[in-house]
């Protein structure tokens, strides 16, 4: 990261030094090094931006391009080039470096928010034609998923536009044919073992999204020429008469020639490595790597879930309370199957239920119970997540230590399923806690302040202990009425902020105990952990479209997050995106 951020400053220093040395007798060969600074700034084809801010600030990079190309041109113009071959090698590398740097700046512009929005509007206008048939398009996409086919780069670019907005909307074809989607899902997906290829399909799309935002992939689809320039320049430099450009000292003469050869060979390696990496692209020029590691066998993201424990974070003896665990295929399959279940029943509001649909499915909570209140829309989401996180840990460690005498499962498959749901509940619990409290997703108070980690620690402590530690029942009832008002639906930002502040003075642990006790009252252990897992899956559906574009954008450059895959699943399998105020449901 430091090397990336310091590249421009180092380039200015080097070019300034070369400009001084170029005018000294016997140092003209040093001017040959100036074009390699531009080659370095142009970078590999596999990286143009370190973060989304680079794309947003593409004008700053354009200014650097103009300035540094002008300085490099001044350096090479000052030197005399008596040998035509040496001059030709210099010109080739100068043109190559300038083009590389210009390509990088152009890719930053193409990935800028303004350009992405413009492309999205143009592509949307193309869909609004008399020939557009949403039902046929939806069926075609589903067939591509099940057959392991990829629709193409243009479609991939279009489908990932919604990652550039904080409030993603449903796709036009999903909304238009919402009445047909349940039947299509029932016929093609529910009993089809190939339905789990959905994650591979999404991996292809996210790979395209990454390439369009962080690499020179958009330009490499059109042409590729850079494999030939550096070798030609090396051959010309080797054949050139360099005697007139060298320092009289034999040691300095040898050093200048050696450095020049190193720079030329380095440029060749840079281009060759970029070309080799492009072999893994879906439509790359070189495909040799596909014979070594097939596309279906390659990892397209980290395949890990971050685990953040609120309990451990409050223990001074525990230093590392954020870890990562593999996401098992069986658990990702359950999440997909639950989404398909909602789709076949046209329950498109699963992204807004936060566990209410699971309670209704399992018939586990009466109105006004702790389970019902803790998942209601009137509760601040961070409070709801923390209540269920603590309750899940309570039940997990209790059954692990003491066993569960309330129900004994004799069926091996049933025992295995129960254990899987139990482990899945805890893993999703820690993952969503990581998203909300560690990453600041949908945590209004945790996202404020100059030191997010310190702010999260304060919020955590207050939520766990309760800001009001007095025994005034009236005071607690007042706070409870503010935070757990099940009749309060939505509100503007000021109201949400007031509810979030009230949550700081809402003692979470006692209410987590109430939730845990109501879970204990469910006699069937399989039923209990099935309910808990389904609640956490719904909370994952709730979180995915509300993380914000910046979260998905940033984390895709560091391996990706599972919640991003869930967002894409909800986007392509039906109109699952939450409906904004004033909009009508599909």
XYZ file of C-alpha atoms in Angstrom:
586
model
C 0.000 0.000 0.000
C 2.802 2.436 0.919
C 4.609 1.733 -2.360
C 1.415 2.349 -4.316
C 0.642 5.635 -2.569
C 4.227 6.903 -2.775
C 4.704 6.119 -6.497
C 3.838 9.636 -7.714
C 6.112 11.339 -5.188
C 9.015 9.028 -5.982
C 8.481 9.573 -9.725
C 8.676 13.355 -9.336
C 11.889 13.033 -7.318
C 13.484 10.665 -9.851
C 12.495 12.739 -12.880
C 13.843 15.886 -11.224
C 17.153 14.176 -10.505
C 17.370 12.854 -14.075
C 16.682 16.341 -15.452
C 19.713 17.642 -13.548
C 22.012 14.764 -14.503
C 21.025 14.751 -18.173
C 22.863 18.018 -18.861
C 26.156 16.828 -17.369
C 28.836 15.475 -19.742
C 29.001 11.700 -19.945
C 25.617 11.217 -18.266
C 23.392 11.364 -21.327
C 22.636 7.656 -21.061
C 20.883 8.414 -17.775
C 18.213 10.203 -19.821
C 17.337 6.809 -21.294
C 15.939 5.876 -17.880
C 13.235 8.582 -17.832
C 10.713 6.642 -19.992
C 10.885 3.742 -17.525
C 9.433 5.993 -14.832
C 6.344 6.341 -17.036
C 6.280 2.564 -17.568
C 6.335 2.112 -13.796
C 3.549 4.659 -13.266
C 1.453 2.947 -15.939
C 1.695 -0.213 -13.856
C 0.575 -3.722 -14.594
C -2.578 -4.388 -16.540
C -3.982 -6.185 -13.492
C -4.163 -3.088 -11.278
C -5.131 0.494 -12.022
C -6.670 1.499 -8.689
C -5.926 0.633 -5.095
C -9.373 1.718 -3.924
C -12.537 3.299 -5.287
C -11.233 6.736 -4.302
C -8.683 6.456 -7.111
C -11.529 6.118 -9.598
C -13.373 9.049 -8.069
C -10.242 11.244 -8.239
C -9.302 10.384 -11.812
C -8.798 14.081 -12.627
C -5.937 14.222 -10.141
C -4.299 11.286 -11.915
C -4.851 13.045 -15.245
C -3.004 16.088 -13.901
C -0.139 13.850 -12.744
C -0.067 12.229 -16.192
C 0.292 15.555 -18.000
C 2.920 16.839 -15.564
C 5.122 13.759 -15.481
C 4.978 13.046 -19.214
C 6.019 16.663 -19.813
C 8.951 16.358 -17.392
C 10.042 13.024 -18.896
C 9.837 14.569 -22.372
C 12.001 17.450 -21.201
C 14.609 15.007 -19.839
C 14.936 12.977 -23.052
C 14.851 16.108 -25.229
C 17.875 17.593 -23.456
C 20.090 14.608 -24.214
C 21.928 14.092 -27.509
C 21.336 10.778 -29.284
C 24.038 10.256 -31.950
C 23.162 6.599 -32.506
C 19.852 6.212 -34.324
C 19.229 2.793 -32.744
C 19.591 4.200 -29.240
C 17.268 7.046 -30.161
C 14.741 4.571 -31.556
C 14.876 2.477 -28.362
C 14.318 5.614 -26.288
C 11.358 6.698 -28.443
C 9.755 3.245 -28.234
C 9.995 3.149 -24.432
C 8.838 6.762 -24.097
C 5.773 6.104 -26.258
C 5.111 2.801 -24.461
C 5.365 4.402 -21.009
C 3.174 7.342 -22.007
C 0.518 5.015 -23.434
C 0.625 2.773 -20.351
C 0.151 5.761 -18.051
C -2.602 7.203 -20.262
C -4.378 3.826 -20.322
C -4.358 3.671 -16.558
C -5.855 7.161 -16.316
C -8.469 6.296 -18.948
C -9.482 3.174 -16.999
C -9.836 5.270 -13.846
C -12.160 7.583 -15.780
C -14.209 4.671 -17.163
C -14.659 3.361 -13.599
C -15.572 6.755 -12.117
C -19.088 7.089 -10.652
C -20.150 9.664 -13.255
C -19.162 7.444 -16.184
C -20.710 4.352 -14.603
C -24.014 6.172 -14.109
C -23.923 7.378 -17.705
C -23.307 3.834 -18.984
C -26.088 2.497 -16.779
C -28.578 4.993 -18.194
C -27.562 4.161 -21.760
C -27.881 0.413 -21.187
C -31.229 0.858 -19.461
C -32.562 2.809 -22.434
C -31.577 -0.102 -24.693
C -33.732 -2.440 -22.616
C -36.784 -0.204 -22.942
C -37.643 -1.358 -26.448
C -40.692 -3.149 -27.888
C -38.592 -6.301 -28.368
C -37.722 -6.528 -24.661
C -39.357 -9.629 -23.156
C -38.622 -9.851 -19.415
C -39.969 -13.380 -18.960
C -37.733 -14.762 -21.704
C -34.704 -12.911 -20.340
C -35.322 -14.212 -16.806
C -35.686 -17.765 -18.078
C -32.505 -17.367 -20.128
C -30.503 -16.173 -17.105
C -31.771 -19.096 -15.024
C -30.772 -21.527 -17.786
C -27.296 -19.994 -17.879
C -26.948 -20.527 -14.130
C -28.033 -24.167 -14.203
C -25.960 -25.039 -17.266
C -22.835 -23.272 -16.058
C -22.841 -20.827 -18.970
C -21.864 -17.187 -18.778
C -24.021 -14.647 -20.673
C -21.117 -12.418 -21.714
C -19.135 -9.382 -20.711
C -21.703 -6.771 -21.750
C -24.346 -8.481 -19.642
C -21.872 -8.855 -16.789
C -21.087 -5.151 -16.873
C -24.778 -4.254 -16.932
C -25.756 -6.571 -14.089
C -23.116 -5.105 -11.769
C -24.251 -1.495 -12.122
C -26.367 -1.806 -9.005
C -23.176 -2.150 -6.951
C -22.559 1.519 -7.626
C -25.631 2.736 -5.715
C -26.340 2.658 -1.988
C -29.977 1.612 -2.457
C -29.971 -1.148 -5.116
C -33.182 -1.595 -7.059
C -34.727 -4.688 -8.576
C -33.855 -5.500 -12.159
C -36.435 -4.501 -14.742
C -37.116 -8.048 -15.924
C -37.591 -9.336 -12.352
C -40.070 -6.605 -11.474
C -42.002 -6.861 -14.733
C -42.500 -10.617 -14.560
C -42.674 -10.959 -10.759
C -45.805 -13.101 -11.072
C -43.995 -15.597 -13.308
C -40.778 -15.887 -11.282
C -42.174 -18.209 -8.536
C -43.282 -20.751 -11.136
C -39.966 -20.567 -12.993
C -38.029 -21.066 -9.747
C -40.236 -24.012 -8.794
C -39.795 -25.727 -12.161
C -36.119 -25.073 -12.770
C -34.413 -24.621 -9.411
C -36.015 -26.179 -6.364
C -35.320 -29.843 -7.160
C -32.394 -29.303 -9.509
C -29.001 -30.295 -8.035
C -27.350 -27.781 -10.382
C -28.959 -24.878 -8.519
C -25.833 -24.506 -6.387
C -23.947 -23.366 -9.487
C -25.515 -20.008 -8.699
C -22.468 -19.153 -6.591
C -20.113 -19.945 -9.489
C -22.253 -17.796 -11.768
C -22.081 -14.921 -9.294
C -18.334 -15.401 -8.984
C -18.025 -14.818 -12.737
C -19.995 -11.590 -12.500
C -18.032 -10.281 -9.532
C -14.808 -11.072 -11.355
C -16.014 -8.945 -14.268
C -17.003 -6.186 -11.841
C -13.540 -6.232 -10.279
C -11.837 -6.143 -13.682
C -13.896 -3.180 -14.879
C -13.215 -1.213 -11.702
C -9.627 -2.095 -10.801
C -7.773 -3.270 -13.939
C -7.123 -2.385 -17.589
C -9.493 -5.137 -18.671
C -11.885 -2.813 -20.599
C -9.029 -1.749 -22.894
C -7.494 -5.205 -23.230
C -10.713 -6.479 -24.806
C -10.047 -4.207 -27.774
C -6.321 -4.559 -28.411
C -3.096 -5.891 -27.029
C 0.249 -4.719 -28.279
C 2.602 -4.282 -25.338
C 4.314 -7.682 -25.555
C 6.457 -6.491 -28.459
C 7.691 -3.039 -27.470
C 10.159 -3.801 -24.666
C 11.891 -6.699 -26.528
C 12.328 -4.473 -29.614
C 13.764 -1.696 -27.441
C 16.117 -4.203 -25.775
C 17.374 -5.416 -29.157
C 17.945 -1.859 -30.391
C 19.721 -0.871 -27.184
C 21.990 -3.920 -27.396
C 22.947 -3.122 -31.005
C 23.423 0.624 -30.414
C 26.778 2.322 -30.053
C 26.623 3.699 -26.526
C 30.198 4.971 -26.254
C 29.272 8.610 -26.786
C 26.689 8.524 -24.027
C 28.862 7.056 -21.277
C 30.867 8.500 -18.424
C 34.666 8.310 -18.925
C 35.071 6.264 -15.756
C 34.905 2.554 -16.517
C 33.038 1.810 -13.278
C 30.367 4.442 -13.973
C 30.164 3.325 -17.590
C 29.553 -0.276 -16.551
C 26.979 0.754 -13.938
C 24.976 2.882 -16.404
C 24.811 0.065 -18.962
C 23.870 -2.498 -16.309
C 21.053 -0.322 -14.954
C 19.735 0.218 -18.486
C 19.640 -3.522 -19.163
C 17.914 -4.163 -15.822
C 15.224 -1.612 -16.654
C 14.623 -3.132 -20.104
C 14.425 -6.689 -18.771
C 12.147 -5.479 -15.957
C 9.812 -3.895 -18.495
C 9.647 -7.193 -20.405
C 8.848 -9.111 -17.206
C 6.156 -6.572 -16.300
C 4.408 -6.992 -19.649
C 4.785 -10.778 -19.644
C 3.335 -11.128 -16.140
C 0.356 -8.959 -17.074
C -0.300 -11.085 -20.154
C -0.042 -14.290 -18.111
C -2.578 -13.018 -15.578
C -4.919 -11.981 -18.364
C -5.037 -15.650 -19.336
C -7.462 -16.198 -16.455
C -9.998 -13.669 -17.698
C -13.226 -15.050 -19.205
C -12.409 -13.504 -22.578
C -8.676 -13.027 -22.137
C -6.245 -13.123 -25.024
C -4.112 -15.873 -23.531
C -5.813 -18.985 -22.117
C -2.832 -21.166 -21.330
C -3.547 -20.985 -17.602
C -6.951 -22.587 -18.109
C -5.191 -25.806 -19.073
C -3.264 -25.729 -15.803
C -6.083 -24.645 -13.453
C -9.561 -24.938 -15.038
C -11.940 -22.034 -14.524
C -14.343 -24.093 -12.408
C -11.563 -25.043 -9.999
C -10.263 -21.531 -9.357
C -11.155 -19.575 -6.239
C -12.966 -16.377 -7.191
C -13.015 -14.894 -3.689
C -11.618 -15.535 -0.232
C -14.427 -18.027 0.629
C -14.135 -17.009 4.272
C -16.444 -15.404 6.811
C -15.009 -12.945 9.308
C -16.000 -13.804 12.879
C -16.347 -11.026 15.454
C -17.370 -11.882 19.012
C -18.889 -9.123 21.102
C -18.316 -11.101 24.289
C -14.649 -11.677 23.524
C -14.197 -8.062 22.497
C -15.010 -7.033 26.065
C -12.491 -9.448 27.597
C -9.129 -7.789 28.155
C -7.388 -11.176 28.162
C -8.582 -11.941 24.640
C -6.617 -9.904 22.107
C -7.641 -11.415 18.768
C -11.423 -11.555 18.758
C -11.761 -11.211 14.973
C -10.931 -14.359 13.022
C -11.943 -15.887 9.702
C -13.603 -19.231 9.041
C -14.295 -21.110 5.833
C -17.863 -20.958 4.568
C -18.859 -24.580 4.060
C -20.818 -25.548 0.910
C -23.566 -27.078 3.055
C -24.191 -23.741 4.762
C -24.142 -21.656 1.598
C -26.578 -24.211 0.143
C -29.002 -23.671 3.030
C -28.888 -19.911 2.472
C -29.647 -20.386 -1.238
C -32.455 -22.874 -0.547
C -34.092 -20.501 1.933
C -34.011 -17.733 -0.663
C -35.541 -20.059 -3.262
C -38.227 -20.998 -0.731
C -39.141 -17.335 -0.327
C -39.078 -16.909 -4.104
C -41.445 -19.785 -4.833
C -43.885 -18.325 -2.288
C -43.461 -14.795 -3.709
C -42.337 -13.546 -0.295
C -40.233 -10.772 -1.766
C -40.203 -8.908 1.550
C -37.723 -11.340 3.126
C -35.091 -8.606 2.844
C -37.121 -6.483 5.269
C -38.431 -9.058 7.756
C -35.339 -9.495 10.007
C -36.608 -12.871 11.277
C -40.361 -12.331 11.408
C -40.966 -14.742 8.523
C -38.901 -17.413 10.288
C -40.931 -17.010 13.491
C -44.120 -17.308 11.467
C -42.799 -20.378 9.640
C -41.840 -22.188 12.860
C -44.872 -20.807 14.777
C -42.506 -20.045 17.609
C -43.503 -16.627 18.912
C -46.690 -15.032 20.140
C -47.330 -11.352 19.603
C -45.544 -9.299 22.236
C -43.111 -12.043 23.209
C -39.384 -11.390 23.511
C -38.776 -13.275 20.252
C -41.362 -11.187 18.447
C -40.132 -7.843 19.824
C -36.464 -8.584 19.175
C -37.063 -9.067 15.442
C -39.636 -6.329 14.914
C -38.946 -3.383 12.652
C -39.396 -1.031 15.590
C -36.115 -2.177 17.126
C -32.851 -0.544 16.155
C -31.158 -3.133 13.940
C -27.853 -3.108 15.823
C -29.749 -3.746 19.064
C -31.705 -6.597 17.491
C -28.525 -8.180 16.136
C -26.762 -7.928 19.485
C -29.712 -9.428 21.378
C -29.759 -12.447 19.082
C -25.962 -12.705 19.092
C -25.854 -12.968 22.888
C -28.871 -15.295 23.003
C -27.305 -17.563 20.371
C -24.051 -17.759 22.325
C -25.978 -18.494 25.522
C -27.778 -21.424 23.925
C -24.671 -22.612 22.067
C -22.429 -22.816 25.125
C -25.210 -24.158 27.356
C -25.985 -27.089 25.073
C -22.282 -27.674 24.406
C -21.426 -27.855 28.107
C -24.470 -29.522 29.612
C -26.046 -31.215 26.645
C -29.738 -30.828 25.907
C -31.942 -33.134 27.921
C -35.159 -31.637 26.611
C -34.969 -33.599 23.394
C -32.925 -36.593 22.336
C -32.597 -37.148 18.608
C -32.172 -40.802 17.722
C -32.067 -40.295 13.969
C -28.452 -39.851 12.823
C -29.464 -37.611 9.915
C -31.540 -35.485 12.258
C -28.637 -35.183 14.696
C -26.318 -34.187 11.859
C -28.783 -31.599 10.563
C -29.269 -30.156 14.042
C -25.527 -29.866 14.591
C -25.095 -28.209 11.203
C -27.821 -25.643 11.960
C -26.294 -24.997 15.370
C -22.817 -24.298 13.967
C -24.288 -22.286 11.108
C -26.273 -20.117 13.546
C -23.173 -19.210 15.502
C -21.097 -18.577 12.376
C -23.702 -16.270 10.825
C -24.204 -14.579 14.193
C -20.511 -13.692 14.465
C -20.378 -12.673 10.790
C -23.289 -10.240 11.006
C -21.875 -8.824 14.244
C -18.640 -8.265 12.301
C -20.530 -6.450 9.537
C -22.550 -4.244 11.876
C -20.088 -3.420 14.646
C -16.669 -3.952 13.105
C -17.452 -2.566 9.631
C -20.087 -0.073 10.799
C -22.811 -1.345 8.447
C -26.170 0.208 9.436
C -24.775 1.276 12.804
C -25.419 5.035 12.794
C -23.643 5.800 16.037
C -20.735 3.473 15.412
C -19.998 5.192 12.114
C -19.599 8.627 13.696
C -16.420 10.047 15.191
C -12.802 10.204 14.128
C -11.844 6.865 15.649
C -14.348 4.216 14.504
C -12.788 1.404 16.554
C -12.938 3.453 19.746
C -16.505 4.502 18.978
C -17.575 0.903 18.393
C -15.993 -0.092 21.704
C -18.007 2.581 23.528
C -21.223 1.587 21.763
C -20.598 -2.083 22.543
C -19.979 -1.424 26.224
C -23.108 0.694 26.573
C -25.258 -1.804 24.706
C -23.988 -4.727 26.747
C -24.159 -3.020 30.139
C -26.941 -0.512 29.537
C -26.342 3.209 29.929
C -28.956 3.449 32.679
C -27.880 1.165 35.481
C -30.451 2.395 37.982
C -33.425 0.410 39.187
C -36.026 2.954 38.204
C -38.732 0.849 36.574
C -40.444 3.903 35.116
C -37.207 5.029 33.487
C -36.603 1.603 31.977
C -40.164 1.428 30.693
C -39.703 4.822 29.037
C -36.523 3.707 27.280
C -38.092 0.383 26.341
C -41.064 2.179 24.827
C -38.681 4.259 22.736
C -36.558 1.367 21.500
C -39.045 -1.489 21.338
C -42.036 0.302 19.890
C -43.400 -2.319 17.526
C -45.897 0.142 16.111
C -43.192 2.607 15.085
C -42.393 1.903 11.441
C -39.528 3.684 9.709
C -39.086 7.421 10.061
C -36.709 10.057 8.848
C -33.003 10.139 9.613
C -33.435 12.261 12.737
C -35.963 9.838 14.174
C -33.717 6.882 13.364
C -30.793 8.618 15.033
C -32.853 9.296 18.156
C -33.865 5.638 18.272
C -30.230 4.621 17.876
C -29.238 6.929 20.736
C -32.016 5.498 22.868
C -30.632 2.043 22.133
C -27.432 3.017 23.938
C -29.405 3.212 27.168
C -31.304 0.016 26.528
C -29.897 -2.910 28.548
C -29.402 -5.609 25.947
C -28.264 -8.514 28.118
C -31.538 -8.888 30.100
C -33.532 -8.989 26.882
C -31.083 -11.442 25.344
C -31.724 -13.633 28.379
C -35.468 -13.428 27.729
C -34.942 -14.478 24.111
C -32.695 -17.353 25.218
C -35.309 -18.530 27.750
C -38.038 -18.529 25.113
C -35.759 -20.554 22.863
C -35.199 -23.006 25.726
C -38.966 -23.444 25.993
C -38.937 -24.931 22.482
C -38.628 -28.592 23.429
C -37.365 -29.901 20.098
C -33.646 -29.107 19.707
C -33.810 -29.499 15.924
C -36.749 -27.087 15.868
C -34.891 -24.616 18.099
C -31.700 -24.465 16.029
C -33.647 -24.548 12.785
C -35.497 -21.424 13.922
C -32.295 -19.718 15.085
C -30.513 -20.438 11.798
C -33.457 -19.162 9.754
C -33.573 -15.932 11.769
C -29.876 -15.307 11.096
C -30.327 -16.096 7.400
C -33.108 -13.508 7.213
C -30.895 -10.986 8.979
C -28.265 -11.699 6.327
C -30.872 -10.988 3.632
C -31.724 -7.775 5.481
C -28.082 -6.702 5.710
C -26.999 -7.429 2.120
C -28.854 -4.612 0.288
C -28.140 -2.104 3.069
C -24.352 -2.351 3.327
C -23.890 0.464 0.843
C -22.015 0.573 -2.443
C -18.771 1.690 -0.795
C -18.649 -1.433 1.383
C -19.073 -3.878 -1.510
C -16.748 -1.826 -3.715
C -13.918 -1.670 -1.166
C -14.080 -5.260 0.050
C -14.119 -6.682 -3.459
C -10.531 -5.474 -3.860
C -9.432 -7.421 -0.760
C -10.968 -10.808 -1.514
C -14.684 -10.074 -1.389
C -17.368 -10.613 1.237
C -19.990 -13.331 1.355
C -22.705 -10.728 1.875
C -21.867 -9.344 -1.585
C -22.635 -12.744 -3.104
C -25.930 -12.813 -1.215
C -26.817 -9.386 -2.592
C -26.202 -10.636 -6.122
C -28.265 -13.792 -5.470
C -31.181 -11.640 -4.370
C -30.731 -9.464 -7.443
C -30.813 -12.202 -10.079
C -33.292 -14.682 -8.541
C -36.184 -12.291 -8.112
C -37.339 -8.842 -6.992
C -35.985 -9.282 -3.460
C -34.585 -5.760 -3.098
C -36.316 -3.697 -0.384
C -38.962 -1.330 -1.688
C -38.288 2.348 -1.031
C -40.914 4.613 0.471
C -43.565 5.587 -2.023
C -42.819 2.697 -4.380
C -45.243 -0.120 -5.039
C -44.406 -3.725 -4.396
C -43.965 -6.042 -7.392
